[in-house]
Each structure stands twice: as C-alpha cells, then as structure tokens.
Short mmCIF file of C-alpha atoms in Angstrom, two decimals:
data_model
loop_
_atom_site.label_atom_id
_atom_site.label_comp_id
_atom_site.label_asym_id
_atom_site.label_seq_id
_atom_site.Cartn_x
_atom_site.Cartn_y
_atom_site.Cartn_z
CA ASP A 13 -6.65 1.46 19.38
CA ALA A 14 -3.11 1.04 18.10
CA GLY A 15 -2.66 0.94 14.37
CA VAL A 16 -0.28 -1.31 12.49
CA THR A 17 3.14 -1.10 14.09
CA GLN A 18 6.41 -1.92 12.39
CA SER A 19 9.91 -2.21 13.77
CA PRO A 20 12.53 -1.03 13.39
CA THR A 21 11.80 2.34 11.78
CA HIS A 22 15.17 2.58 10.07
CA LEU A 23 17.86 0.04 9.42
CA ILE A 24 21.26 0.11 7.74
CA LYS A 25 22.77 -3.19 6.64
CA THR A 26 25.78 -4.27 4.61
CA ARG A 27 25.54 -6.27 1.38
CA GLY A 28 25.33 -9.98 2.06
CA GLN A 29 23.83 -9.60 5.51
CA HIS A 30 20.46 -10.83 6.70
CA VAL A 31 17.60 -8.67 7.99
CA THR A 32 14.37 -9.33 9.91
CA LEU A 33 11.52 -6.84 9.86
CA ARG A 34 8.57 -7.08 12.22
CA CYS A 35 4.92 -6.15 12.02
CA SER A 36 2.08 -6.15 14.55
CA PRO A 37 -1.37 -5.94 12.99
CA ILE A 38 -4.37 -4.08 14.29
CA SER A 39 -6.07 -6.06 17.05
CA GLY A 40 -8.52 -8.53 15.53
CA HIS A 41 -6.94 -8.48 12.08
CA LYS A 42 -5.84 -11.88 10.87
CA SER A 43 -4.43 -10.90 7.47
CA VAL A 44 -0.95 -9.41 7.14
CA SER A 45 0.69 -8.41 3.88
CA TRP A 46 4.14 -7.11 3.04
CA TYR A 47 5.04 -4.61 0.32
CA GLN A 48 8.29 -3.15 -0.98
CA GLN A 49 8.34 0.46 -2.10
CA VAL A 50 11.38 1.65 -3.99
CA LEU A 51 11.92 5.41 -4.13
CA GLY A 52 9.67 7.06 -6.68
CA GLN A 53 7.47 4.02 -7.28
CA GLY A 54 4.32 2.52 -5.87
CA PRO A 55 4.45 -0.40 -3.41
CA GLN A 56 4.89 -3.91 -4.80
CA PHE A 57 3.33 -6.97 -3.22
CA ILE A 58 5.74 -9.42 -1.56
CA PHE A 59 3.71 -11.78 0.69
CA GLN A 60 0.33 -12.23 2.28
CA TYR A 61 -0.52 -14.35 5.31
CA TYR A 62 -3.94 -15.16 6.69
CA GLU A 63 -4.51 -17.30 9.75
CA LYS A 64 -0.80 -18.16 9.75
CA GLU A 65 -0.88 -19.60 6.25
CA GLU A 66 0.76 -18.06 3.19
CA ARG A 67 -1.99 -16.85 0.85
CA GLY A 68 0.15 -15.28 -1.82
CA ARG A 69 3.65 -14.47 -2.93
CA GLY A 70 4.71 -11.73 -5.32
CA ASN A 71 7.50 -11.80 -7.87
CA PHE A 72 10.41 -11.72 -5.43
CA PRO A 73 13.40 -14.08 -5.15
CA ASP A 74 13.65 -16.87 -2.60
CA ARG A 75 15.92 -14.66 -0.51
CA PHE A 76 12.67 -13.16 0.75
CA SER A 77 10.65 -15.17 3.25
CA ALA A 78 8.03 -14.46 5.85
CA ARG A 79 5.94 -16.04 8.52
CA GLN A 80 2.96 -15.25 10.72
CA PHE A 81 2.81 -16.14 14.39
CA PRO A 82 -0.15 -17.41 16.48
CA ASN A 83 -0.79 -13.83 17.69
CA TYR A 84 -0.99 -12.78 13.98
CA SER A 85 2.17 -10.68 14.09
CA SER A 86 4.54 -11.27 11.22
CA GLU A 87 8.18 -11.22 10.26
CA LEU A 88 9.74 -10.55 6.87
CA ASN A 89 13.21 -11.98 6.38
CA VAL A 90 15.63 -11.08 3.62
CA ASN A 91 18.86 -13.02 3.16
CA ALA A 92 22.02 -12.11 1.24
CA LEU A 93 21.07 -8.44 0.98
CA LEU A 94 21.73 -6.60 -2.26
CA LEU A 95 22.00 -2.87 -2.82
CA GLY A 96 18.74 -3.09 -4.75
CA ASP A 97 16.91 -4.27 -1.64
CA SER A 98 17.14 -0.73 -0.28
CA ALA A 99 13.55 0.39 0.02
CA LEU A 100 10.67 1.19 2.34
CA TYR A 101 9.06 -2.04 3.53
CA LEU A 102 5.40 -1.70 4.37
CA CYS A 103 3.14 -4.00 6.31
CA ALA A 104 -0.63 -3.96 5.96
CA SER A 105 -3.27 -5.64 8.07
CA SER A 106 -6.93 -6.29 7.41
CA LEU A 107 -9.83 -8.43 8.48
CA GLY A 108 -9.41 -10.17 5.15
CA GLY A 109 -11.67 -10.39 2.15
CA ASN A 110 -13.29 -7.30 0.73
CA THR A 111 -12.27 -4.93 3.53
CA GLU A 112 -10.02 -1.98 4.23
CA ALA A 113 -6.30 -2.62 4.51
CA PHE A 114 -4.35 -0.41 6.88
CA PHE A 115 -0.64 0.18 6.58
CA GLY A 116 2.08 0.77 9.13
CA GLN A 117 4.66 3.55 8.95
CA GLY A 118 7.15 1.24 7.28
CA THR A 119 10.75 0.23 7.81
CA ARG A 120 13.32 2.14 5.79
CA LEU A 121 16.07 -0.34 4.86
CA THR A 122 19.33 0.95 3.47
CA VAL A 123 21.86 -1.57 2.15
CA VAL A 124 25.41 -0.26 1.78
CA SER B 21 6.10 -4.21 -12.51
CA GLN B 22 3.30 -1.76 -11.86
CA GLN B 23 -0.17 -3.00 -12.77
CA GLY B 24 -1.82 0.34 -12.27
CA GLU B 25 -1.27 3.87 -13.40
CA GLU B 26 -2.18 7.21 -11.90
CA ASP B 27 -2.69 10.32 -13.95
CA PRO B 28 -1.39 12.95 -13.72
CA GLN B 29 1.99 12.08 -12.23
CA ALA B 30 2.14 15.53 -10.64
CA LEU B 31 -0.46 18.19 -9.93
CA SER B 32 0.04 21.68 -8.54
CA ILE B 33 -2.96 23.77 -7.48
CA GLN B 34 -3.87 26.70 -5.24
CA GLU B 35 -5.49 26.24 -1.85
CA GLY B 36 -9.26 26.13 -2.22
CA GLU B 37 -9.21 24.58 -5.69
CA ASN B 38 -10.33 21.04 -6.44
CA ALA B 39 -7.88 18.26 -7.29
CA THR B 40 -8.77 15.32 -9.49
CA MET B 41 -6.60 12.24 -9.84
CA ASN B 42 -7.26 9.29 -12.12
CA CYS B 43 -6.28 5.67 -11.81
CA SER B 44 -6.37 2.80 -14.28
CA TYR B 45 -5.82 -0.88 -13.59
CA LYS B 46 -5.48 -4.01 -15.69
CA THR B 47 -7.33 -6.87 -14.02
CA SER B 48 -10.74 -7.51 -12.50
CA ILE B 49 -10.93 -6.39 -8.89
CA ASN B 50 -12.89 -6.86 -5.67
CA ASN B 51 -12.42 -3.27 -4.60
CA LEU B 52 -10.19 -0.27 -5.08
CA GLN B 53 -8.68 1.70 -2.23
CA TRP B 54 -7.06 5.12 -2.20
CA TYR B 55 -4.15 6.05 0.05
CA ARG B 56 -2.15 9.17 0.89
CA GLN B 57 1.58 9.11 1.60
CA ASN B 58 3.54 11.97 3.12
CA SER B 59 7.31 12.20 2.60
CA GLY B 60 7.85 8.49 1.89
CA ARG B 61 6.34 7.28 5.14
CA GLY B 62 3.38 4.95 5.68
CA LEU B 63 0.22 4.89 3.63
CA VAL B 64 -2.85 6.51 5.17
CA HIS B 65 -6.12 4.87 4.15
CA LEU B 66 -8.57 7.32 2.57
CA ILE B 67 -11.48 5.41 1.10
CA LEU B 68 -12.56 2.01 -0.23
CA ILE B 69 -14.96 1.49 -3.11
CA ARG B 70 -16.21 -1.99 -3.93
CA SER B 71 -16.61 -3.37 -7.44
CA ASN B 72 -20.41 -3.13 -7.26
CA GLU B 73 -20.32 0.56 -6.29
CA ARG B 74 -20.01 3.48 -8.70
CA GLU B 75 -19.47 6.43 -6.40
CA LYS B 76 -18.56 7.04 -2.78
CA HIS B 77 -18.10 10.12 -0.62
CA SER B 78 -16.13 10.75 2.55
CA GLY B 79 -15.83 14.32 3.78
CA ARG B 80 -14.08 16.30 1.04
CA LEU B 81 -13.32 13.14 -0.93
CA ARG B 82 -15.35 11.75 -3.80
CA VAL B 83 -14.35 8.53 -5.52
CA THR B 84 -15.82 7.00 -8.66
CA LEU B 85 -15.27 3.56 -10.11
CA ASP B 86 -15.92 2.39 -13.67
CA THR B 87 -15.23 -1.34 -13.85
CA SER B 88 -16.00 -1.47 -17.58
CA LYS B 89 -13.15 0.96 -18.24
CA LYS B 90 -11.04 -0.36 -15.34
CA SER B 91 -10.62 3.14 -14.01
CA SER B 92 -11.25 5.22 -10.90
CA SER B 93 -10.99 8.86 -9.97
CA LEU B 94 -10.40 10.68 -6.70
CA LEU B 95 -11.67 14.21 -6.27
CA ILE B 96 -10.50 16.33 -3.34
CA THR B 97 -12.64 19.42 -2.98
CA ALA B 98 -11.56 22.73 -1.43
CA SER B 99 -7.97 21.57 -1.12
CA ARG B 100 -5.72 22.66 1.73
CA ALA B 101 -1.95 22.94 2.04
CA ALA B 102 -2.10 19.92 4.37
CA ASP B 103 -3.38 17.82 1.43
CA THR B 104 0.08 18.06 -0.15
CA ALA B 105 1.20 14.45 -0.49
CA SER B 106 1.44 11.55 -2.90
CA TYR B 107 -1.80 9.71 -3.62
CA PHE B 108 -1.97 6.06 -4.65
CA CYS B 109 -4.76 3.84 -5.84
CA ALA B 110 -4.58 0.18 -4.87
CA ALA B 111 -6.54 -2.35 -6.90
CA ASP B 112 -7.51 -5.37 -4.79
CA TYR B 113 -7.36 -8.28 -7.23
CA ASN B 114 -7.46 -11.16 -4.76
CA PHE B 115 -8.24 -11.12 -1.04
CA ASN B 116 -6.50 -7.87 -0.18
CA LYS B 117 -3.57 -8.36 -2.54
CA PHE B 118 -3.05 -5.02 -4.25
CA TYR B 119 -1.63 -3.67 -7.44
CA PHE B 120 -0.47 -0.10 -6.91
CA GLY B 121 0.16 2.60 -9.44
CA SER B 122 3.14 4.92 -9.25
CA GLY B 123 1.12 7.66 -7.61
CA THR B 124 0.15 11.29 -8.15
CA LYS B 125 2.18 13.96 -6.37
CA LEU B 126 -0.16 16.72 -5.29
CA ASN B 127 1.20 20.10 -4.30
CA VAL B 128 -1.29 22.56 -2.80
CA LYS B 129 0.10 26.07 -2.65
CA PRO B 130 -1.06 28.31 0.20
#
C-alpha cells in the first residue's frame, strides 16, 4: 500500500508569488492535516480536513488556504509568499478520531 | 508557538546503550504519538498511546504516559547507529490535531 504522498518534493518561489502543494492520503483515510515545520522546530498545525470539511485551522494568516477533494486528496495554497514561509510542509492522513496519523515526506519550500 | 517540550534537546550515546526521551504537554489529550525524523524529511510513525493507557511496547520501544503530570517518555533499548534521528512527541488534543514539541536529537555512535 502506498503511504501518504506529497508533491512536489522541493520548490523554489520568489517573494509575492503563489504556491500550491498537494497531498494524497493513504487509501481509506478521510482525514488530512497540514503542518509547517521551520528549521530547528517541531511541526505546527495549519489545517485539518475531514470528509471534505474544514475541521480546524491553526494560527496562520489568511494567505494560507486549503481544500479537500471528493477523493480525499488535498491542496494547500499560500498566497503572497514571504521569506518566512520557507519551511518543510507536511501532510498527514488518518482514519480520524483516536487513531494513528501518518505523514508524507514533505514539500521543502524555499522563498527567495 | 510550541505547546509541547522534549527533554533533552540532544542526546549522544554509544551503540547498545538505552536512550530515554521525555515529553511534556500543556492540554488534555486523546492520545500521544511518537515520531522519528531523519535529516529534515518526513515523520515516521513509531507508536501511539491513548489517554487511558499507561505503558505500551513495540519492539525495542517502550512508551509511558502520565496524564496527571501531562508527560510521556520514550525508551529505545539496545540502540543502533540507524536510530540516529530527531524524535518528536505529538499530543493529539482534538481529533488528530497535534501539538508538537521541538524534538530530541539522538546521536548513536557506532
């Protein structure tokens, strides 16, 4: 079985640009969450979707948005990129509730 | 801001020794999960312990949870060079939304 897959693996963008990151959950998983991990720190929660509805949003500006599609894959969008948005973006999928959450390999975003 | 803390921040041991990492969190939780991260890549799931459990084992891993102290520990026995990585605890406070600590960097010397 495939694990959580994220694309692209690496991305370099210029300040002010827009970026879309993609995530495919493990088959059968309906919950997808997004995390930002800045170098040297632990991941921070950005969004969670379950059954295509937003179930939670972390303390991130409105430049960050996300959605979940009918096949449970998800996109994270970031507008008006800032240098401080440079980070590893991680996607996690789970069955939901009190269960294991599995992470993808992440997308390394560099904003120059 | 981080809602959890790992202790120690860094740990260096010899192959064959045991490694113990501690984690504290600030809110009530449904479960706590431990992850390993190599070289800033994805998080590998190690073990989940639910709030009504006190101890769990998986291979060379032993995890404890004390909800009264809001703390957990991860013990890796008979460590190997391949265990060198950063280890994170993730406190599930609401339907798989996690607070992470800043991690423990483990270095296992051959």
